[in-house]
Amino acid sequence: MKNQIKGCIKFSVRGRNLYRFINTLRSERINCSNQYCKNDTYYGEVSVHDFETVRELAGNYRMELDFYEYETARKKLLRHRRRYGIYAGIILTLISVIYFSNTVMTIEIIGNQRVSDTTVIAMLENAGIKKGTFIGGINFSSCERKLRMGNTNISWVGIRHTGNRLVVEMTETVPVPEMENTKTPCNIIASHTAQITAMSIYNGQIMRGVGDYVRKGDVIVSGVVSDGRGHINLRHSYGKVTAIYEDSITIHQDFRENIKKKTGKSFNQKFLNLFNFKIPLFIGKNSFSEYDKDTVSSPFFLFGKELPISLRKDRIYEIKNSEKIYTPEEAKAVIEKKVFIYEKNFLSDVNIMNCSLEYSQSDTGIDCIVRYTLEGEIGMKKDIWAK
């Protein structure tokens, strides 16, 4: 190991003046190790610095000299001394290790349920913390205070770091459960003209029963209750009223419609996202006046952990306005799709007992009246305002 570091040369000399050479070598106070004589040959090891003296003495005494230099770190450095790329790579690696170990590379959020990760990250950016921020310059106490004050759903925040990973621990406020105000007197009235099929009343005086027909706005359950002694009490009516009622909507579809359509032309863009810096890796620019874009981001990983470095690929499609012409049959098919979407969004909580479509055609398009027979909740609360 010593030879690998300091640099030693193993040598051997032979000749008629062997012992005069050895005596002179000792008188010069040359540090020679592993020395021995065998078959009129002297063997030894000296440092690279002292080897020039050994070479000079061997020449003076006309000795035959053989030598071998050990492979050392010094020799390797001298052999690669003009390869500047190696030194630049070593320096760049050291700088990268120091930089990445002292900057925020990942942000982990713990304890949030109602407050989304996106909201917390945006609040951290407003407080001066984001990927690439120097950890030594972060005022953790100030950032914790800003997070608590910036969102009423956060009751406690603690920010710490382990290496280049920033951990945000938080506790959210407990939401107050929604409680029905039972002190406000109210009636239950009909939201549609319908026939009652079922009732589940827990409070209030029932004015209509199962099988009765009611008009929109009629009182089904009254909050004005008499106790039989002439005393009138105001109560908060509470219950569920199910009934069969009719409803309708009108949908229009033009025969001519302007739509945006892809022309088939596209343009690709690549970006290297380094922390918050976006470095373009393409030549040219997007010349489309109107376009749509698909984006795919591929992050880089190191030892299973995601780095704040990613490759983003954008595929940009040219879009132009074009006119779509529908036949009457195609227009009806579009209307049927709109009816399906309407039922999925607005009638999912009721029972559709019957549905009929009535079409009427004009020069510009088709109108459709959709008539429904529905069964669902019609009870609607209405406060009683008493002086």
XYZ file of N, CA, C and O in Angstrom, residues 96-109 121 124-125 127-140 143 159-168 274-277 306-309:
200
model
N -21.768 19.161 -8.093
C -23.146 18.649 -8.135
C -23.539 18.010 -6.813
O -24.653 18.208 -6.323
N -22.609 17.237 -6.220
C -22.916 16.594 -4.942
C -23.169 17.633 -3.863
O -24.127 17.542 -3.081
N -22.322 18.663 -3.810
C -22.503 19.721 -2.809
C -23.796 20.481 -3.050
O -24.558 20.783 -2.119
N -24.101 20.761 -4.342
C -25.291 21.544 -4.660
C -26.564 20.771 -4.340
O -27.471 21.275 -3.670
N -26.630 19.514 -4.821
C -27.856 18.741 -4.631
C -28.091 18.363 -3.178
O -29.228 18.130 -2.777
N -27.050 18.290 -2.382
C -27.234 17.947 -0.969
C -27.655 19.156 -0.136
O -28.036 18.998 1.025
N -27.612 20.348 -0.703
C -27.967 21.552 0.040
C -29.125 22.318 -0.585
O -29.368 23.467 -0.216
N -29.822 21.700 -1.510
C -30.991 22.330 -2.115
C -32.187 21.391 -2.009
O -32.028 20.173 -1.900
N -33.368 21.964 -2.069
C -34.606 21.179 -1.977
C -34.823 20.458 -3.301
O -34.955 21.085 -4.351
N -34.852 19.114 -3.243
C -35.071 18.319 -4.441
C -36.452 17.668 -4.450
O -37.051 17.511 -5.501
N -36.939 17.263 -3.285
C -38.272 16.666 -3.187
C -39.021 17.302 -2.019
O -38.416 17.664 -1.013
N -40.332 17.427 -2.173
C -41.194 17.983 -1.128
C -42.244 16.929 -0.797
O -43.001 16.501 -1.670
N -42.272 16.505 0.454
C -43.226 15.499 0.916
C -44.189 16.150 1.903
O -43.763 16.829 2.839
N -45.482 15.939 1.683
C -46.521 16.549 2.510
C -47.232 15.437 3.268
O -47.690 14.459 2.676
N -48.214 23.181 -2.092
C -47.014 23.536 -2.860
C -47.091 24.973 -3.345
O -46.085 25.710 -3.334
N -46.300 27.160 -0.430
C -44.859 27.126 -0.156
C -44.101 28.030 -1.120
O -43.151 28.715 -0.720
N -44.494 28.035 -2.392
C -43.833 28.906 -3.368
C -44.035 30.371 -3.007
O -43.110 31.188 -3.154
N -44.296 31.433 -0.081
C -43.451 31.660 1.092
C -41.969 31.593 0.756
O -41.126 31.764 1.649
N -41.629 31.303 -0.510
C -40.230 31.298 -0.926
C -39.593 29.928 -0.942
O -38.363 29.830 -1.030
N -40.386 28.857 -0.869
C -39.840 27.498 -0.874
C -40.348 26.773 -2.107
O -41.550 26.695 -2.338
N -39.418 26.232 -2.885
C -39.747 25.426 -4.049
C -38.546 24.536 -4.362
O -37.498 24.636 -3.708
N -38.709 23.658 -5.327
C -37.606 22.791 -5.705
C -36.455 23.635 -6.263
O -36.646 24.453 -7.146
N -35.266 23.403 -5.720
C -34.108 24.191 -6.109
C -33.753 25.284 -5.124
O -32.729 25.957 -5.286
N -34.557 25.490 -4.079
C -34.279 26.512 -3.076
C -33.141 26.053 -2.166
O -33.088 24.886 -1.750
N -32.229 26.958 -1.862
C -31.113 26.643 -0.969
C -31.647 26.450 0.448
O -32.320 27.323 0.997
N -31.366 25.274 1.030
C -31.937 24.933 2.335
C -31.442 25.874 3.427
O -32.189 26.248 4.336
N -30.185 26.279 3.348
C -29.631 27.158 4.383
C -30.290 28.520 4.442
O -30.197 29.213 5.462
N -30.974 28.921 3.360
C -31.613 30.233 3.347
C -33.089 30.213 3.686
O -33.763 31.235 3.557
N -33.620 29.067 4.133
C -35.043 28.956 4.444
C -35.290 29.315 5.902
O -34.627 28.779 6.803
N -36.214 30.213 6.131
C -36.658 30.546 7.488
C -37.875 29.673 7.787
O -39.002 29.986 7.413
N -37.633 28.543 8.443
C -38.699 27.565 8.646
C -39.828 28.129 9.512
O -41.002 27.881 9.245
N -42.040 30.447 7.436
C -42.829 29.703 6.451
C -43.978 28.954 7.116
O -45.091 28.897 6.580
N -42.201 22.118 9.517
C -41.379 21.903 8.327
C -39.979 21.489 8.769
O -39.370 22.142 9.615
N -39.482 20.401 8.223
C -38.137 19.927 8.519
C -37.533 19.359 7.238
O -38.236 19.172 6.235
N -36.247 19.094 7.279
C -35.594 18.510 6.107
C -34.659 17.393 6.538
O -34.044 17.435 7.606
N -34.612 16.363 5.719
C -33.655 15.268 5.886
C -32.854 15.199 4.593
O -33.339 14.717 3.582
N -31.642 15.719 4.645
C -30.853 15.834 3.423
C -31.482 16.860 2.507
O -31.747 18.001 2.894
N -31.750 16.450 1.279
C -32.375 17.376 0.324
C -33.884 17.137 0.213
O -34.519 17.641 -0.697
N -34.462 16.387 1.139
C -35.902 16.122 1.141
C -36.573 17.006 2.185
O -36.238 16.945 3.363
N -37.536 17.806 1.738
C -38.272 18.702 2.625
C -39.583 18.031 3.014
O -40.351 17.604 2.153
N -39.817 17.918 4.314
C -41.022 17.262 4.821
C -41.904 18.313 5.489
O -41.453 19.041 6.381
N -43.162 18.400 5.034
C -44.139 19.332 5.595
C -45.193 18.503 6.322
O -45.977 17.785 5.692
N -35.282 21.570 -15.421
C -34.287 21.497 -14.362
C -34.755 22.407 -13.239
O -34.659 23.625 -13.335
N -35.321 21.803 -12.178
C -35.976 22.554 -11.113
C -37.084 23.387 -11.745
O -38.009 22.842 -12.305
N -36.985 24.709 -11.691
C -38.015 25.568 -12.270
C -37.566 26.193 -13.595
O -38.195 27.115 -14.092
N -36.464 25.674 -14.142
C -35.973 26.189 -15.410
C -36.399 25.249 -16.532
O -36.269 24.034 -16.417
N -37.317 10.182 -7.055
C -37.546 11.094 -8.174
C -36.752 12.382 -7.994
O -36.781 13.010 -6.941
N -36.024 12.760 -9.032
C -35.248 13.994 -9.033
C -36.089 15.139 -9.595
O -37.030 14.911 -10.361
N -35.752 16.368 -9.227
C -36.470 17.521 -9.791
C -36.019 17.840 -11.207
O -35.891 18.987 -11.599
N -35.752 16.813 -11.975
C -35.313 16.937 -13.359
C -36.201 16.023 -14.193
O -36.411 14.864 -13.846
